[in-house]
């Protein structure tokens, strides 16, 4: 079975978890009690699947197993969209021949590929689930809490995922905006698989100084919005890494974003004009506010979601 997965991820601090649960409980929903999930991820030594922008895993839950492959997709401002193929299997053993042959690059020897696959890392977490009727859509919200493991190395998992089951992309964004009144959430662009690969990479990516200014007058608005989203992420990483001048650079970037919004004030959607940029600039220059506190603040999440909504609105007719 295949479908296009459309989901939005919110990394969560512990302080936000109960508040999100309370917000979800006020909606029309069906609740599924937490279950233990184990996922094993595979690739070749040359990371061939990674090069093809594919992710392959076997998931186990309550004695049932599912083989899943996600193929090349895109992330627009934190909204993940990827074709996904799921196959029920009797035991936790790979059988790539069960996937549709057209998903593989031309000339792929499936048997040879399978023989070259190794276990890279695993994820083990408890998953709690809500199936929510929100506005005109059915949205599955899950809360995952556990670890990503690769040998002796581990990374924590603590995140909410909002996945569109039926309806409109706009409603996923609107539900996320409803949760954005809560401090302790951060819009995440990294999947569990991407974080797992980061554990086994022999060389950490060098942290670079992000740009604080950008050319917005001569470029299509979609391209500028993608660049803003990228720079938001880079400034977060740079500041949280404790790099010199990161706070000031972030403030300069936000000031430039303000100039960009003034330039487009006659064509910007109302939700863009409501972004609390003055509050964000005040917060960022408050020496008592840390990088983590700022990046997990309600005001910053609202800012990122607004730019995501604008970007998605230019790609989907149902977003408004």
Short mmCIF file of C-alpha atoms in Angstrom, two decimals:
data_model
loop_
_atom_site.label_atom_id
_atom_site.label_comp_id
_atom_site.label_asym_id
_atom_site.label_seq_id
_atom_site.Cartn_x
_atom_site.Cartn_y
_atom_site.Cartn_z
CA UNK A 1 0.00 0.00 0.00
CA UNK A 2 1.30 3.49 -0.80
CA UNK A 3 0.28 7.05 -0.08
CA UNK A 4 1.74 10.53 0.09
CA UNK A 5 2.59 11.20 3.72
CA UNK A 6 1.92 14.83 4.71
CA UNK A 7 2.97 15.59 8.26
CA UNK A 8 4.30 18.29 10.52
CA UNK A 9 6.67 17.59 13.42
CA UNK A 10 6.89 19.50 16.69
CA UNK A 11 9.83 18.69 18.94
CA UNK A 12 8.59 19.00 22.53
CA UNK A 13 10.15 19.97 25.83
CA UNK A 14 8.78 18.05 28.81
CA UNK A 15 7.03 21.16 30.13
CA UNK A 16 4.81 21.30 27.01
CA UNK A 17 3.57 17.69 26.92
CA UNK A 18 0.65 17.92 29.37
CA UNK A 19 -0.47 21.25 27.90
CA UNK A 20 -0.64 19.74 24.40
CA UNK A 21 -2.58 16.74 25.72
CA UNK A 22 -5.09 19.09 27.37
CA UNK A 23 -5.53 21.04 24.13
CA UNK A 24 -6.11 17.86 22.15
CA UNK A 25 -8.61 16.60 24.73
CA UNK A 26 -10.79 19.65 24.05
CA UNK A 27 -11.23 18.57 20.41
CA UNK A 28 -13.32 15.83 18.79
CA UNK A 29 -11.06 12.79 18.88
CA UNK A 30 -10.54 9.06 19.29
CA UNK A 31 -7.69 8.18 21.63
CA UNK A 32 -5.35 5.19 21.30
CA UNK A 33 -3.43 4.16 24.41
CA UNK A 34 0.40 4.28 24.22
CA UNK A 35 2.12 1.32 22.55
CA UNK A 36 5.77 0.32 22.33
CA UNK A 37 7.20 0.59 18.80
CA UNK A 38 10.57 -0.70 17.62
CA UNK A 39 11.97 0.34 14.24
CA UNK A 40 15.10 -1.03 12.58
CA UNK A 41 16.64 1.04 9.76
CA UNK A 42 18.71 -0.40 6.92
CA UNK A 43 21.19 0.83 4.31
CA UNK A 44 24.32 -0.33 2.50
CA UNK A 45 27.84 0.50 3.65
CA UNK A 46 27.97 3.07 0.84
CA UNK A 47 24.68 4.60 2.10
CA UNK A 48 23.10 3.93 -1.28
CA UNK A 49 19.52 4.39 -0.04
CA UNK A 50 20.50 7.66 1.56
CA UNK A 51 21.95 8.82 -1.76
CA UNK A 52 18.63 7.96 -3.42
CA UNK A 53 16.80 9.92 -0.68
CA UNK A 54 15.11 6.73 0.51
CA UNK A 55 14.50 5.44 4.02
CA UNK A 56 13.95 1.73 4.70
CA UNK A 57 12.74 0.27 8.00
CA UNK A 58 10.97 -2.64 9.63
CA UNK A 59 8.54 -1.71 12.42
CA UNK A 60 7.44 -4.09 15.14
CA UNK A 61 4.44 -3.56 17.44
CA UNK A 62 2.53 -6.17 19.48
CA UNK A 63 4.02 -9.04 17.49
CA UNK A 64 3.06 -7.53 14.13
CA UNK A 65 5.63 -6.34 11.58
CA UNK A 66 5.55 -3.85 8.75
CA UNK A 67 8.20 -3.10 6.14
CA UNK A 68 8.22 0.54 5.00
CA UNK A 69 10.15 2.52 2.44
CA UNK A 70 9.88 6.27 2.02
CA UNK A 71 11.05 7.67 -1.30
CA UNK A 72 12.23 11.11 -2.33
CA UNK A 73 9.94 13.91 -1.17
CA UNK A 74 10.23 17.47 0.03
CA UNK A 75 10.08 19.54 3.20
CA UNK A 76 8.37 22.92 2.81
CA UNK A 77 8.91 25.03 5.89
CA UNK A 78 8.68 22.05 8.24
CA UNK A 79 5.81 20.30 6.42
CA UNK A 80 7.07 16.89 5.31
CA UNK A 81 5.68 15.32 2.10
CA UNK A 82 7.00 11.91 0.99
CA UNK A 83 5.62 8.92 -0.92
CA UNK A 84 5.45 5.98 1.51
CA UNK A 85 5.02 2.26 0.82
CA UNK A 86 3.95 -0.10 3.63
CA UNK A 87 3.95 -3.90 3.44
CA UNK A 88 2.74 -6.24 6.19
CA UNK A 89 5.24 -9.06 6.81
CA UNK A 90 5.18 -12.20 8.98
CA UNK A 91 8.63 -11.76 10.57
CA UNK A 92 11.20 -8.96 10.89
CA UNK A 93 13.04 -9.92 7.70
CA UNK A 94 13.50 -7.80 4.59
CA UNK A 95 11.90 -8.77 1.29
CA UNK A 96 12.45 -5.88 -1.13
CA UNK A 97 10.70 -7.76 -3.95
CA UNK A 98 7.37 -6.99 -2.24
CA UNK A 99 7.73 -3.27 -3.05
CA UNK A 100 6.56 -1.98 -6.46
CA UNK A 101 9.47 -2.32 -8.92
CA UNK A 102 9.00 1.20 -10.30
CA UNK A 103 10.16 2.87 -7.05
CA UNK A 104 13.80 1.84 -7.65
CA UNK A 105 16.29 3.67 -9.89
CA UNK A 106 16.50 2.14 -13.35
CA UNK A 107 18.75 -0.91 -13.51
CA UNK A 108 18.65 -1.69 -9.78
CA UNK A 109 19.41 -5.33 -8.97
CA UNK A 110 16.95 -5.87 -6.10
CA UNK A 111 18.49 -9.16 -4.93
CA UNK A 112 21.99 -7.70 -4.90
CA UNK A 113 20.78 -4.59 -3.10
CA UNK A 114 19.07 -6.65 -0.40
CA UNK A 115 22.20 -8.76 0.17
CA UNK A 116 24.22 -5.58 0.73
CA UNK A 117 21.90 -4.08 3.35
CA UNK A 118 22.97 -3.80 6.99
CA UNK A 119 21.22 -2.64 10.15
CA UNK A 120 22.33 0.95 10.82
CA UNK A 121 20.35 2.08 13.85
CA UNK A 122 17.06 1.57 15.65
CA UNK A 123 14.37 3.64 17.31
CA UNK A 124 12.45 2.50 20.38
CA UNK A 125 9.63 4.64 21.67
CA UNK A 126 6.17 4.74 23.19
CA UNK A 127 3.53 6.11 20.80
CA UNK A 128 0.30 7.70 21.99
CA UNK A 129 -2.26 8.54 19.33
CA UNK A 130 -5.24 10.83 18.79
CA UNK A 131 -7.41 10.68 15.64
CA UNK A 132 -8.91 14.15 15.45
CA UNK A 133 -11.73 15.70 13.44
CA UNK A 134 -10.56 19.28 13.00
CA UNK A 135 -12.35 21.78 10.78
CA UNK A 136 -12.84 19.87 7.48
CA UNK A 137 -10.16 17.21 7.96
CA UNK A 138 -9.14 14.06 9.78
CA UNK A 139 -5.71 14.48 11.35
CA UNK A 140 -3.72 11.90 13.27
CA UNK A 141 -1.67 13.34 16.12
CA UNK A 142 0.92 11.09 17.72
CA UNK A 143 3.26 11.66 20.64
CA UNK A 144 6.49 9.67 20.50
CA UNK A 145 8.86 9.40 23.48
CA UNK A 146 11.96 7.19 23.52
CA UNK A 147 15.44 6.93 21.98
CA UNK A 148 17.33 6.54 18.72
CA UNK A 149 20.21 4.06 19.18
CA UNK A 150 23.32 3.31 17.11
CA UNK A 151 25.75 1.13 19.04
CA UNK A 152 26.55 2.93 22.28
CA UNK A 153 25.26 6.29 21.01
CA UNK A 154 21.75 7.56 21.67
CA UNK A 155 19.53 10.55 20.92
CA UNK A 156 16.24 11.27 22.71
CA UNK A 157 12.88 11.23 20.94
CA UNK A 158 10.19 13.55 22.30
CA UNK A 159 7.93 14.90 19.59
CA UNK A 160 4.39 15.38 18.37
CA UNK A 161 3.57 14.59 14.74
CA UNK A 162 0.47 15.88 12.93
CA UNK A 163 -0.34 13.76 9.87
CA UNK A 164 -3.12 14.51 7.40
CA UNK A 165 -5.33 11.43 6.91
CA UNK A 166 -8.20 13.03 4.99
CA UNK A 167 -8.94 16.60 4.05
CA UNK A 168 -6.82 19.69 3.59
CA UNK A 169 -3.23 20.68 4.25
CA UNK A 170 -4.50 24.01 5.58
CA UNK A 171 -6.17 22.25 8.51
CA UNK A 172 -2.90 20.63 9.60
CA UNK A 173 -1.33 24.07 9.75
CA UNK A 174 -4.33 25.53 11.58
CA UNK A 175 -4.21 22.75 14.19
CA UNK A 176 -0.50 23.40 14.68
CA UNK A 177 -1.23 27.11 15.11
CA UNK A 178 -3.80 26.22 17.78
CA UNK A 179 -1.06 24.37 19.69
CA UNK A 180 1.38 27.24 19.13
CA UNK A 181 0.02 29.13 22.15
CA UNK A 182 2.03 26.63 24.22
CA UNK A 183 5.67 27.34 25.10
CA UNK A 184 8.05 24.40 24.71
CA UNK A 185 7.43 23.36 21.08
CA UNK A 186 9.70 23.76 18.07
CA UNK A 187 8.90 23.16 14.39
CA UNK A 188 11.29 20.41 13.30
CA UNK A 189 12.50 19.57 9.80
CA UNK A 190 14.41 16.42 10.80
CA UNK A 191 12.88 12.95 10.61
CA UNK A 192 13.87 10.18 13.03
CA UNK A 193 15.77 8.55 10.18
CA UNK A 194 17.75 11.74 9.48
CA UNK A 195 18.62 12.02 13.17
CA UNK A 196 19.66 8.36 13.17
CA UNK A 197 21.99 8.92 10.23
CA UNK A 198 23.52 11.86 12.12
CA UNK A 199 24.54 9.44 14.88
CA UNK A 200 26.55 7.23 12.54
CA UNK A 201 28.16 9.94 10.41
CA UNK A 202 31.93 9.82 11.00
CA UNK A 203 32.30 13.58 10.55
CA UNK A 204 29.96 16.14 12.04
CA UNK A 205 28.85 18.87 9.68
CA UNK A 206 30.67 22.12 10.34
CA UNK A 207 28.51 24.85 11.80
CA UNK A 208 28.62 27.83 9.45
CA UNK A 209 27.79 31.46 10.12
CA UNK A 210 24.26 31.96 8.71
CA UNK A 211 23.44 34.90 6.48
CA UNK A 212 21.64 37.79 8.12
CA UNK A 213 20.63 39.59 4.90
CA UNK A 214 19.22 38.22 1.66
CA UNK A 215 18.08 39.46 -1.73
CA UNK A 216 14.30 39.52 -1.81
CA UNK A 217 13.51 42.19 -4.41
CA UNK A 218 14.71 40.36 -7.52
CA UNK A 219 13.59 36.81 -6.64
CA UNK A 220 10.25 34.96 -6.80
CA UNK A 221 8.46 35.11 -3.46
CA UNK A 222 8.46 31.29 -3.13
CA UNK A 223 12.25 31.20 -3.39
CA UNK A 224 12.61 33.93 -0.78
CA UNK A 225 10.29 32.13 1.65
CA UNK A 226 12.27 28.90 1.28
CA UNK A 227 15.44 30.88 2.01
CA UNK A 228 13.89 32.49 5.10
CA UNK A 229 12.90 29.07 6.44
CA UNK A 230 16.42 27.77 5.83
CA UNK A 231 17.98 30.76 7.56
CA UNK A 232 15.61 30.41 10.54
CA UNK A 233 16.91 26.88 11.04
CA UNK A 234 20.55 27.89 10.57
CA UNK A 235 20.29 30.74 13.08
CA UNK A 236 18.71 28.36 15.63
CA UNK A 237 21.54 25.85 15.23
CA UNK A 238 24.23 28.53 15.34
CA UNK A 239 22.87 30.17 18.50
CA UNK A 240 22.18 26.91 20.33
CA UNK A 241 25.74 25.82 19.55
CA UNK A 242 26.92 28.83 21.56
CA UNK A 243 28.77 30.50 18.68
CA UNK A 244 30.12 34.03 19.14
CA UNK A 245 27.82 36.81 17.93
CA UNK A 246 24.93 34.40 17.29
CA UNK A 247 22.37 36.40 19.31
CA UNK A 248 23.23 39.66 17.54
CA UNK A 249 23.24 37.98 14.13
CA UNK A 250 19.81 36.50 14.82
CA UNK A 251 18.50 39.96 15.70
CA UNK A 252 19.92 41.42 12.48
CA UNK A 253 18.23 38.64 10.53
CA UNK A 254 14.86 39.38 12.18
CA UNK A 255 15.27 43.07 11.41
CA UNK A 256 15.85 42.16 7.76
CA UNK A 257 12.75 39.94 7.82
CA UNK A 258 10.81 43.00 9.00
CA UNK A 259 12.11 44.95 6.00
CA UNK A 260 11.03 42.10 3.73
CA UNK A 261 7.50 42.17 5.19
CA UNK A 262 7.28 45.96 4.76
CA UNK A 263 8.25 45.47 1.10
CA UNK A 264 5.39 42.96 0.65
CA UNK A 265 2.89 44.57 3.04
CA UNK A 266 0.28 45.11 0.29
CA UNK A 267 0.30 41.47 -0.81
CA UNK A 268 0.99 39.63 2.45
CA UNK A 269 -1.77 37.46 3.97
CA UNK A 270 -3.19 38.72 7.26
CA UNK A 271 -1.60 35.89 9.25
CA UNK A 272 1.81 37.16 8.11
CA UNK A 273 1.07 40.68 9.28
CA UNK A 274 0.22 39.21 12.72
CA UNK A 275 3.73 37.77 13.25
CA UNK A 276 5.05 39.14 16.61
CA UNK A 277 8.42 40.30 15.24
CA UNK A 278 8.80 43.21 17.67
CA UNK A 279 8.26 40.83 20.59
CA UNK A 280 10.76 38.38 19.11
CA UNK A 281 13.40 41.09 18.67
CA UNK A 282 12.83 42.21 22.26
CA UNK A 283 13.12 38.62 23.51
CA UNK A 284 16.24 37.84 21.54
CA UNK A 285 18.15 40.79 22.97
CA UNK A 286 17.09 39.96 26.54
CA UNK A 287 20.26 38.45 28.00
CA UNK A 288 18.23 36.40 30.49
CA UNK A 289 16.57 34.45 27.65
CA UNK A 290 18.64 31.50 26.43
CA UNK A 291 18.81 30.18 22.88
CA UNK A 292 16.79 27.09 23.81
CA UNK A 293 14.11 29.14 25.58
CA UNK A 294 13.77 31.42 22.56
CA UNK A 295 13.73 28.61 19.97
CA UNK A 296 11.05 26.70 21.92
CA UNK A 297 8.94 29.80 22.61
CA UNK A 298 5.35 30.23 21.48
CA UNK A 299 6.19 33.48 19.67
CA UNK A 300 8.96 31.87 17.60
CA UNK A 301 6.79 28.87 16.70
CA UNK A 302 4.01 31.20 15.54
CA UNK A 303 6.51 33.05 13.36
CA UNK A 304 7.82 29.88 11.71
CA UNK A 305 4.33 28.46 11.20
CA UNK A 306 3.15 31.70 9.56
CA UNK A 307 5.96 31.57 7.01
CA UNK A 308 5.24 27.88 6.44
CA UNK A 309 1.56 28.68 5.88
CA UNK A 310 2.43 31.38 3.36
CA UNK A 311 4.83 29.09 1.52
CA UNK A 312 2.35 26.22 1.42
CA UNK A 313 -0.45 28.58 0.33
CA UNK A 314 1.54 29.32 -2.81
CA UNK A 315 1.72 25.58 -3.57
CA UNK A 316 -1.73 24.38 -2.48
CA UNK A 317 -5.04 25.86 -3.51
CA UNK A 318 -6.71 24.71 -0.25
CA UNK A 319 -4.51 26.83 2.04
CA UNK A 320 -5.88 30.22 2.94
#
